[in-house]
Coordinates of C-alpha atoms in Angstrom, one line a residue:
M1 CA 87.7 79.8 60.8
K2 CA 86.0 78.8 57.5
T3 CA 83.5 80.8 56.5
S4 CA 80.0 78.7 55.9
I5 CA 76.9 79.8 52.4
Y6 CA 74.2 79.4 55.4
S7 CA 76.2 81.4 58.0
Q8 CA 76.3 84.3 55.2
I9 CA 72.6 82.9 54.7
I10 CA 71.6 84.2 57.9
R11 CA 73.8 87.4 58.1
L12 CA 71.4 87.9 54.8
V13 CA 68.3 87.1 55.6
S14 CA 68.8 88.7 59.0
Y15 CA 68.9 91.9 56.5
G16 CA 65.8 91.5 55.5
I17 CA 64.1 91.6 58.2
N18 CA 65.7 94.1 59.8
T19 CA 65.3 96.9 57.3
G20 CA 61.9 95.2 56.3
L21 CA 61.9 93.6 53.4
I22 CA 60.6 90.5 55.3
E23 CA 59.0 89.6 58.5
P24 CA 60.4 87.9 61.1
E25 CA 58.2 84.7 60.1
D26 CA 59.3 84.9 56.3
K27 CA 62.9 83.2 58.1
T28 CA 62.6 80.1 57.7
Y29 CA 61.8 79.9 54.2
I30 CA 63.5 82.7 53.2
V31 CA 66.7 80.7 54.1
N32 CA 65.2 77.2 52.5
T33 CA 64.8 79.5 49.8
L34 CA 68.5 80.7 49.7
M35 CA 69.5 77.3 50.2
E36 CA 68.4 75.8 47.0
I37 CA 69.5 78.4 44.8
Y38 CA 73.3 77.0 46.8
N39 CA 71.6 73.2 45.9
L40 CA 72.2 72.7 49.6
T41 CA 69.5 70.1 51.1
E42 CA 70.7 71.2 55.1
P43 CA 73.6 73.7 56.1
D44 CA 76.8 73.5 55.5
G45 CA 78.2 75.0 58.5
D46 CA 76.5 75.0 62.7
Y47 CA 72.7 74.9 62.4
D48 CA 72.3 78.1 64.1
M49 CA 69.2 80.0 63.4
S50 CA 69.8 83.5 65.2
L51 CA 69.4 86.1 63.4
T52 CA 71.9 89.3 63.4
D53 CA 72.4 92.8 63.7
D54 CA 73.7 93.1 59.9
N55 CA 72.6 96.4 58.2
E56 CA 72.7 98.2 55.4
S57 CA 76.4 99.2 56.3
N58 CA 76.8 95.3 56.3
L59 CA 75.7 93.9 52.5
E60 CA 77.9 95.0 50.4
E61 CA 79.9 92.7 52.7
I62 CA 77.5 89.9 53.1
L63 CA 77.2 89.4 48.9
K64 CA 80.8 89.3 48.5
N65 CA 81.2 86.3 50.8
L66 CA 77.7 84.7 49.1
L67 CA 80.0 85.8 45.2
D68 CA 82.5 84.2 46.3
L69 CA 81.2 81.2 47.7
A70 CA 79.5 80.9 44.7
Y71 CA 81.7 81.2 42.4
K72 CA 83.7 78.3 44.6
K73 CA 80.9 75.8 43.5
E74 CA 81.3 76.5 40.4
L75 CA 77.5 78.6 40.2
L76 CA 79.6 81.3 38.4
P77 CA 80.7 80.8 35.5
E78 CA 83.3 83.6 35.8
N79 CA 84.6 85.9 38.7
T80 CA 83.8 88.9 37.1
I81 CA 82.1 92.0 38.3
T82 CA 78.9 90.9 35.2
Y83 CA 78.6 87.2 36.2
R84 CA 78.9 88.8 40.4
D85 CA 76.1 91.0 39.2
L86 CA 73.5 88.9 37.8
F87 CA 74.3 85.9 40.6
D88 CA 74.0 88.6 44.0
V89 CA 70.3 90.2 42.1
K90 CA 69.4 86.6 42.4
L91 CA 69.8 86.3 46.0
M92 CA 68.0 89.4 46.8
S93 CA 65.1 89.1 44.5
V94 CA 64.3 86.6 47.4
L95 CA 63.6 89.3 50.3
V96 CA 61.4 91.3 47.5
K97 CA 58.0 91.6 47.7
R98 CA 56.0 90.8 44.2
P99 CA 54.9 93.8 42.5
S100 CA 51.3 93.4 43.3
E101 CA 52.4 93.8 47.4
I102 CA 54.4 96.6 46.7
I103 CA 52.1 98.7 44.4
K104 CA 49.5 98.7 47.2
D105 CA 51.3 99.6 49.6
F106 CA 52.8 102.4 47.7
W107 CA 49.6 103.8 46.9
R108 CA 48.4 103.3 50.5
D109 CA 50.8 105.5 51.6
Y110 CA 50.0 107.8 48.5
D111 CA 46.8 107.8 50.0
I112 CA 48.1 109.5 53.7
S113 CA 50.5 112.0 51.1
P114 CA 53.2 111.6 48.2
E115 CA 56.0 112.3 49.5
R116 CA 55.3 109.3 52.2
A117 CA 54.6 107.4 49.3
T118 CA 57.8 108.1 47.7
D119 CA 60.5 107.5 50.3
N120 CA 59.9 104.6 51.1
Y121 CA 59.6 102.7 47.9
Y122 CA 63.2 104.2 47.4
K123 CA 63.9 103.1 50.6
L124 CA 62.6 99.6 49.3
S125 CA 64.9 101.3 45.9
C126 CA 67.5 100.8 48.1
D127 CA 67.1 98.3 50.5
S128 CA 66.9 95.7 47.9
D129 CA 70.1 96.5 46.4
Y130 CA 68.1 97.6 43.4
I131 CA 70.2 101.1 44.2
R132 CA 73.8 100.2 45.5
R133 CA 74.1 102.2 47.8
Y134 CA 78.2 101.2 48.8
R135 CA 78.8 101.7 44.8
I136 CA 77.2 105.5 44.9
K137 CA 79.0 106.3 48.3
K138 CA 82.0 106.5 45.3
D139 CA 80.7 109.1 43.3
L140 CA 83.0 112.0 43.1
K141 CA 81.1 115.1 43.9
W142 CA 81.2 118.7 44.3
Q143 CA 80.3 122.2 43.7
T144 CA 81.8 124.8 41.2
T145 CA 80.7 128.8 42.1
T146 CA 80.5 130.5 39.1
E147 CA 78.3 133.8 38.0
Y148 CA 75.1 131.4 37.1
G149 CA 75.2 129.2 40.5
D150 CA 76.9 126.7 42.2
I151 CA 76.7 123.9 39.7
D152 CA 76.7 120.2 40.5
I153 CA 79.9 118.0 38.9
T154 CA 80.1 114.1 39.8
I155 CA 82.2 112.0 38.3
N156 CA 80.2 108.6 38.1
L157 CA 82.2 105.7 40.0
S158 CA 78.3 103.0 40.4
K159 CA 78.2 102.0 37.0
P160 CA 80.1 98.9 36.8
E161 CA 82.8 98.6 33.7
K162 CA 81.9 96.3 31.2
D163 CA 85.3 93.3 31.8
P164 CA 86.9 91.8 29.3
K165 CA 85.6 88.5 29.6
A166 CA 81.4 89.5 29.4
I167 CA 82.5 92.0 26.7
A168 CA 84.1 89.0 24.5
A169 CA 80.9 86.6 26.1
A170 CA 78.4 89.4 24.2
K171 CA 79.5 89.3 21.2
L172 CA 78.9 85.3 20.7
Q173 CA 75.1 84.5 22.7
K174 CA 72.5 85.2 20.6
Q175 CA 70.5 88.6 19.3
S176 CA 67.9 89.1 21.8
G177 CA 64.9 91.5 20.8
Y178 CA 63.2 91.1 24.7
P179 CA 63.2 93.5 26.4
K180 CA 63.0 95.8 23.5
C181 CA 65.3 98.3 25.7
L182 CA 66.6 99.0 29.6
L183 CA 63.2 101.6 29.7
C184 CA 60.8 98.9 29.1
R185 CA 58.0 97.5 31.5
E186 CA 59.3 93.8 31.4
N187 CA 62.9 94.3 32.8
E188 CA 60.5 94.2 36.3
G189 CA 61.7 90.6 37.7
Y190 CA 64.0 89.6 34.5
M191 CA 66.2 87.6 35.3
G192 CA 69.5 88.8 33.1
R193 CA 72.0 88.0 30.7
I194 CA 75.7 88.7 29.9
N195 CA 74.8 92.3 27.6
H196 CA 71.9 92.8 29.7
P197 CA 71.7 93.6 33.5
A198 CA 69.4 91.4 36.0
R199 CA 66.7 93.5 37.5
Q200 CA 65.0 90.6 39.5
N201 CA 64.9 92.6 42.5
H202 CA 63.1 95.2 40.3
R203 CA 59.9 96.7 40.5
I204 CA 57.8 99.6 39.4
I205 CA 54.7 101.0 39.4
P206 CA 51.6 102.3 37.7
I207 CA 50.6 105.9 37.3
D208 CA 48.5 107.4 35.0
I209 CA 49.6 109.9 32.8
N210 CA 47.4 111.8 29.9
D211 CA 45.0 109.4 30.2
S212 CA 47.3 106.4 29.7
E213 CA 49.8 104.0 31.5
W214 CA 53.4 104.6 32.5
F215 CA 55.2 103.9 35.4
M216 CA 57.6 105.2 37.8
Q217 CA 60.6 103.4 39.2
Y218 CA 64.4 105.5 40.4
S219 CA 67.0 105.4 38.3
P220 CA 69.7 102.9 39.4
Y221 CA 73.0 105.2 39.4
V222 CA 71.1 107.7 40.9
Y223 CA 73.3 111.5 40.4
Y224 CA 70.9 113.3 42.8
N225 CA 68.4 112.5 45.9
E226 CA 65.1 109.6 43.9
H227 CA 66.2 110.4 40.3
C228 CA 63.5 108.7 39.5
I229 CA 62.3 107.3 35.1
V230 CA 59.1 108.2 34.6
F231 CA 58.9 105.7 31.4
N232 CA 55.7 105.4 28.9
G233 CA 54.0 101.4 28.9
E234 CA 54.5 100.9 25.1
H235 CA 57.8 101.1 23.5
T236 CA 57.2 104.5 21.6
P237 CA 60.1 107.1 20.7
M238 CA 61.0 110.0 22.1
V239 CA 58.5 113.1 21.1
I240 CA 58.0 117.3 22.1
D241 CA 55.4 117.7 21.2
N242 CA 51.9 119.9 23.0
T243 CA 51.3 115.9 24.6
T244 CA 54.8 116.7 26.8
F245 CA 53.4 119.3 28.8
T246 CA 50.3 118.1 29.7
K247 CA 52.5 114.0 30.6
L248 CA 55.0 116.5 32.3
F249 CA 52.3 118.7 34.6
D250 CA 50.3 115.0 35.3
F251 CA 53.0 114.3 37.1
I252 CA 53.5 116.9 38.4
S253 CA 49.6 117.2 40.1
L254 CA 50.8 113.9 41.4
F255 CA 54.1 114.2 42.5
P256 CA 54.3 118.1 44.0
H257 CA 57.6 117.4 45.5
Y258 CA 59.1 116.3 42.8
I259 CA 60.5 118.1 39.5
I260 CA 60.4 116.3 36.1
G261 CA 61.9 117.3 32.5
S262 CA 62.1 115.4 29.1
N263 CA 65.1 114.8 27.1
A264 CA 64.5 116.6 23.5
D265 CA 63.8 113.8 20.7
L266 CA 66.1 114.5 17.9
P267 CA 70.2 113.1 18.5
I268 CA 73.1 115.1 19.5
V269 CA 70.6 117.3 22.1
G270 CA 68.4 114.1 23.8
G271 CA 69.8 111.7 25.4
S272 CA 70.8 107.7 26.0
I273 CA 67.8 106.4 25.3
L274 CA 65.9 108.1 21.7
T275 CA 64.1 104.3 20.9
H276 CA 61.6 104.7 24.6
E277 CA 59.2 108.1 25.2
H278 CA 60.8 108.5 29.7
F279 CA 61.0 112.1 32.0
Q280 CA 63.4 112.2 34.8
G281 CA 62.8 113.7 38.0
G282 CA 63.2 113.3 41.5
R283 CA 63.9 115.6 44.9
Y284 CA 66.8 118.1 43.6
E285 CA 67.0 121.3 43.5
F286 CA 69.1 122.0 40.1
A287 CA 71.4 125.1 40.5
L288 CA 68.8 126.0 36.8
N289 CA 65.7 125.8 39.3
R290 CA 67.4 128.6 41.7
A291 CA 68.5 131.2 38.8
E292 CA 66.7 133.9 38.7
V293 CA 64.7 135.7 35.5
E294 CA 67.2 138.3 34.4
R295 CA 64.8 139.4 31.1
K296 CA 61.0 139.5 31.6
F297 CA 58.1 140.0 28.7
Q298 CA 54.2 139.2 28.3
I299 CA 52.9 137.9 25.3
E300 CA 49.5 138.3 24.5
G301 CA 46.8 136.4 25.9
Y302 CA 48.3 134.9 28.3
E303 CA 48.6 137.6 30.6
D304 CA 48.4 135.4 33.1
V305 CA 51.5 133.8 32.9
E306 CA 55.1 135.4 33.9
C307 CA 58.1 134.8 31.4
G308 CA 61.0 135.8 31.4
I309 CA 64.5 135.0 30.1
V310 CA 66.1 133.0 32.4
K311 CA 70.3 133.8 33.3
W312 CA 71.2 130.4 33.0
P313 CA 74.5 129.9 30.2
M314 CA 71.8 128.4 28.0
S315 CA 69.1 129.8 26.4
V316 CA 65.9 129.0 28.7
I317 CA 62.4 130.4 28.5
R318 CA 60.8 130.3 32.0
L319 CA 56.9 130.4 32.1
T320 CA 55.0 130.4 35.8
G321 CA 51.4 130.6 36.5
K322 CA 48.5 129.3 38.5
N323 CA 46.4 127.8 35.9
V324 CA 48.0 124.9 33.7
E325 CA 45.4 125.2 31.1
N326 CA 47.1 128.4 30.2
L327 CA 50.2 127.6 30.6
K328 CA 50.5 125.0 28.5
A329 CA 49.2 126.8 25.8
L330 CA 50.9 129.1 26.3
A331 CA 54.3 126.5 26.1
C332 CA 52.4 124.9 23.0
H333 CA 52.6 128.0 21.0
I334 CA 56.3 128.4 21.9
L335 CA 57.0 125.3 20.8
E336 CA 56.0 125.0 17.5
K337 CA 56.9 129.0 16.5
W338 CA 60.5 127.0 17.4
K339 CA 60.2 124.5 15.4
G340 CA 59.9 126.8 12.9
Y341 CA 62.0 129.2 13.3
T342 CA 64.9 129.7 11.5
D343 CA 67.5 133.6 11.7
E344 CA 70.8 132.8 9.4
E345 CA 72.7 135.5 11.5
A346 CA 72.9 134.0 14.8
F347 CA 73.3 130.6 12.7
I348 CA 69.9 129.3 14.1
F349 CA 68.7 126.7 11.0
A350 CA 64.9 125.3 11.1
E351 CA 66.0 123.3 8.7
T352 CA 67.8 122.1 6.4
N353 CA 68.3 119.2 3.5
G354 CA 64.7 118.1 4.9
E355 CA 66.3 117.5 9.0
L356 CA 65.0 119.3 11.0
H357 CA 67.1 120.8 13.6
N358 CA 65.0 122.5 16.2
T359 CA 63.3 121.2 20.2
I360 CA 63.1 121.8 23.4
T361 CA 63.9 120.5 26.3
P362 CA 60.9 121.6 29.4
I363 CA 60.9 120.7 33.0
A364 CA 58.1 121.4 35.1
S365 CA 58.0 121.6 38.6
K366 CA 56.2 123.2 41.3
K367 CA 56.9 126.4 43.8
N368 CA 55.4 128.6 46.5
G369 CA 52.5 127.2 44.7
K370 CA 52.3 128.2 41.5
F371 CA 54.0 125.7 38.2
V372 CA 56.8 126.5 36.7
L373 CA 57.8 125.2 32.7
D374 CA 61.5 126.5 31.4
L375 CA 61.9 125.8 28.3
V376 CA 65.5 124.9 27.0
L377 CA 66.4 126.1 23.3
R378 CA 68.0 122.8 21.1
N379 CA 69.6 123.1 17.6
N380 CA 71.4 120.1 16.6
I381 CA 72.8 120.9 12.9
T382 CA 76.0 119.6 12.7
T383 CA 78.4 121.8 9.8
D384 CA 81.8 120.9 9.0
E385 CA 83.4 122.7 12.0
H386 CA 82.0 120.9 14.8
P387 CA 80.5 117.6 13.2
M388 CA 79.3 116.6 16.7
G389 CA 77.3 119.6 16.3
V390 CA 77.3 123.2 16.0
Y391 CA 75.6 123.6 19.7
H392 CA 77.1 120.6 21.2
P393 CA 80.7 120.3 23.8
H394 CA 83.5 121.8 21.1
A395 CA 86.5 119.9 20.7
K396 CA 89.1 121.7 23.2
L397 CA 86.2 120.7 25.8
H398 CA 86.4 117.4 24.7
N399 CA 89.2 116.1 27.1
I400 CA 86.2 116.5 29.5
K401 CA 83.1 116.0 28.1
K402 CA 82.1 114.6 24.7
E403 CA 79.2 112.7 25.9
N404 CA 75.7 114.3 24.1
I405 CA 73.7 117.2 26.6
G406 CA 71.1 115.9 27.7
L407 CA 68.5 116.8 30.3
I408 CA 70.1 116.6 33.4
E409 CA 73.0 118.6 32.0
V410 CA 70.9 121.3 31.2
M411 CA 69.3 122.3 34.9
G412 CA 73.0 122.7 36.1
L413 CA 74.3 119.0 36.9
A414 CA 77.9 117.6 35.3
V415 CA 77.6 113.3 34.9
L416 CA 81.3 113.6 33.7
P417 CA 83.2 109.7 32.9
S418 CA 85.2 107.4 35.1
R419 CA 88.4 107.9 33.8
L420 CA 88.0 111.0 35.2
K421 CA 89.3 109.6 38.7
N422 CA 92.2 108.4 37.5
E423 CA 92.8 110.8 35.5
M424 CA 92.5 113.9 38.0
N425 CA 95.6 111.4 40.6
L426 CA 97.6 112.1 37.2
I427 CA 97.5 115.3 36.7
K428 CA 98.4 116.5 39.8
D429 CA 101.6 113.8 40.1
A430 CA 102.4 115.6 37.0
I431 CA 101.7 119.1 38.4
L432 CA 103.3 118.5 41.9
N433 CA 106.4 116.6 40.2
G434 CA 107.2 118.8 37.0
Y435 CA 106.0 115.9 34.6
D436 CA 105.5 117.2 30.8
I437 CA 102.3 115.4 30.7
S438 CA 102.3 115.7 27.4
E439 CA 104.6 112.9 27.5
I440 CA 102.3 110.3 29.8
D441 CA 99.2 109.2 27.3
E442 CA 96.7 108.6 30.4
I443 CA 96.7 113.0 30.7
S444 CA 97.9 113.6 27.4
K445 CA 94.6 115.0 25.9
H446 CA 95.0 117.2 28.9
A447 CA 97.9 118.7 28.9
N448 CA 96.3 122.4 27.2
W449 CA 93.9 123.1 29.6
V450 CA 95.9 122.5 32.7
Y451 CA 99.0 125.2 31.0
E452 CA 96.3 128.0 30.3
F453 CA 94.9 127.0 33.8
M454 CA 98.0 127.1 36.1
N455 CA 99.1 130.0 34.4
K456 CA 96.2 131.6 36.0
Y457 CA 97.7 130.9 39.2
D458 CA 100.8 132.1 42.0
T459 CA 101.2 129.3 44.0
V460 CA 99.7 125.7 43.6
D461 CA 101.0 122.5 45.8
A462 CA 100.6 120.2 47.6
D463 CA 98.1 122.1 49.9
N464 CA 95.5 123.5 47.0
I465 CA 96.5 121.4 44.3
D466 CA 93.2 119.1 44.2
E467 CA 91.0 122.1 45.2
I468 CA 92.5 123.7 41.2
I469 CA 91.4 120.8 39.6
K470 CA 88.2 120.0 40.9
D471 CA 87.8 124.0 39.8
E472 CA 88.5 124.5 37.0
I473 CA 86.5 121.4 35.7
G474 CA 83.9 123.1 37.0
K475 CA 84.5 125.9 34.9
V476 CA 84.6 123.5 31.6
F477 CA 81.6 121.7 32.4
L478 CA 80.6 125.7 32.1
E479 CA 81.8 126.4 28.7
V480 CA 80.5 122.9 27.7
L481 CA 76.6 124.4 29.2
K482 CA 77.4 127.8 26.4
D483 CA 78.4 125.5 23.0
A484 CA 75.4 124.2 24.2
G485 CA 73.0 127.4 24.2
V486 CA 70.9 128.3 21.1
F487 CA 71.8 132.1 22.4
K488 CA 74.9 133.1 23.3
R489 CA 75.4 134.9 26.3
T490 CA 76.7 137.8 24.3
P491 CA 75.4 140.8 23.3
H492 CA 74.3 140.0 19.7
G493 CA 73.4 136.6 21.4
Q494 CA 71.2 138.1 24.1
Q495 CA 69.9 140.4 21.0
S496 CA 69.1 137.8 18.9
F497 CA 67.2 136.0 21.3
D498 CA 64.7 138.3 22.6
K499 CA 64.4 138.6 18.3
F500 CA 63.6 135.3 18.8
I501 CA 60.6 136.4 21.8
E502 CA 59.4 139.3 19.5
T503 CA 57.7 136.6 17.3
L504 CA 55.4 134.7 20.1

């Protein structure tokens, strides 16, 4: 039986009512608005306004049907994921309230509790398909047990790969400076283009941070639970300075059930977007948050602040206390000391040839009634041996991870490239069938790694191969974090760490 556009519109409208995006009284208006997108002046099938029981589990199917029909009607230039994503966002936007209404709902909920506000805002972000739940579910996730606790490993499959036709079309498209970047407030409601995602179903929440206008949103790719992004209302570069700690704790005072942190502000050790000041947080306990302090110390003048070095593969100072102002003041003191710190014996240089190298990745939270601030020491110096960074994943680990180690990885959650899913299957097949991995183009880069770990196991078969490969990937990520640590987890490295602490 032929599927009509009208029947699928009714299903989408039913989804909107069933999830609470729209009210039953909106039905006729929304149906007509969606028909207009398809240039329908009347139903193209049987006229039946009866609602269905469609919900979250059916959304992907409904949208697929509507997109296929849009292509048949020549409403899509190409039937590729780029054009399909641009079009289905346009459809979903019809079901989403205007920003002013969303903002009123949020603060009305906030008056009841911050948790209620974020719960409902996150649900909206998912129901509106801004967060594509059916894609997120495809991500591979597992944990690897290490001496530093259980670290999280994810292979992100929810971020769509650019199709070749879209890449070619983007090259021909006139360069646009609007919005200036993917974080700018101007993304809210933006129709998108070949080289910029549509955001018509996107809504942001204004919040006051350090007496200035900031906004909160969720990441469309949610690497962890309620993965939020908090960004400056102005397009201004990332910076780690004394005001950073005020900004982080301003957010924690608003949302004490969340964690919040900042990427570093220098290339190599920073995040992927250094041009727009932003933080990332959410409702999740990372391995770093669970890690314990292994050596305590005290700084004169800050006796009410508990200080310690965290047992973690990277170099982390943890400050804990009830007095936020003292916590911030000590953090500023440590930041300034670290920025100017050089220890040639430990290969720590504050600057070379006028280029600054030292910075911090700070992470704030509230636990057991106390404020907690983790300061992760970073350095972005490069050498001929390590042109991508001395404190960056070294070349032997690049088969698994060669991208920058940003805030999320620092806290113990690996965000690994989607290519690994297929490569894991090829490695499994090669091991079980005795193929020479070095002779298989797609996975030859993994050969030395596989031969090395295979020698550790007495038996590798179909029953344990999947867990072995996952566990070994997790162990590689642990080595990645160790490479990123400025003071190594060796007796000499920890003595060097203590030497820096003494300067405080």
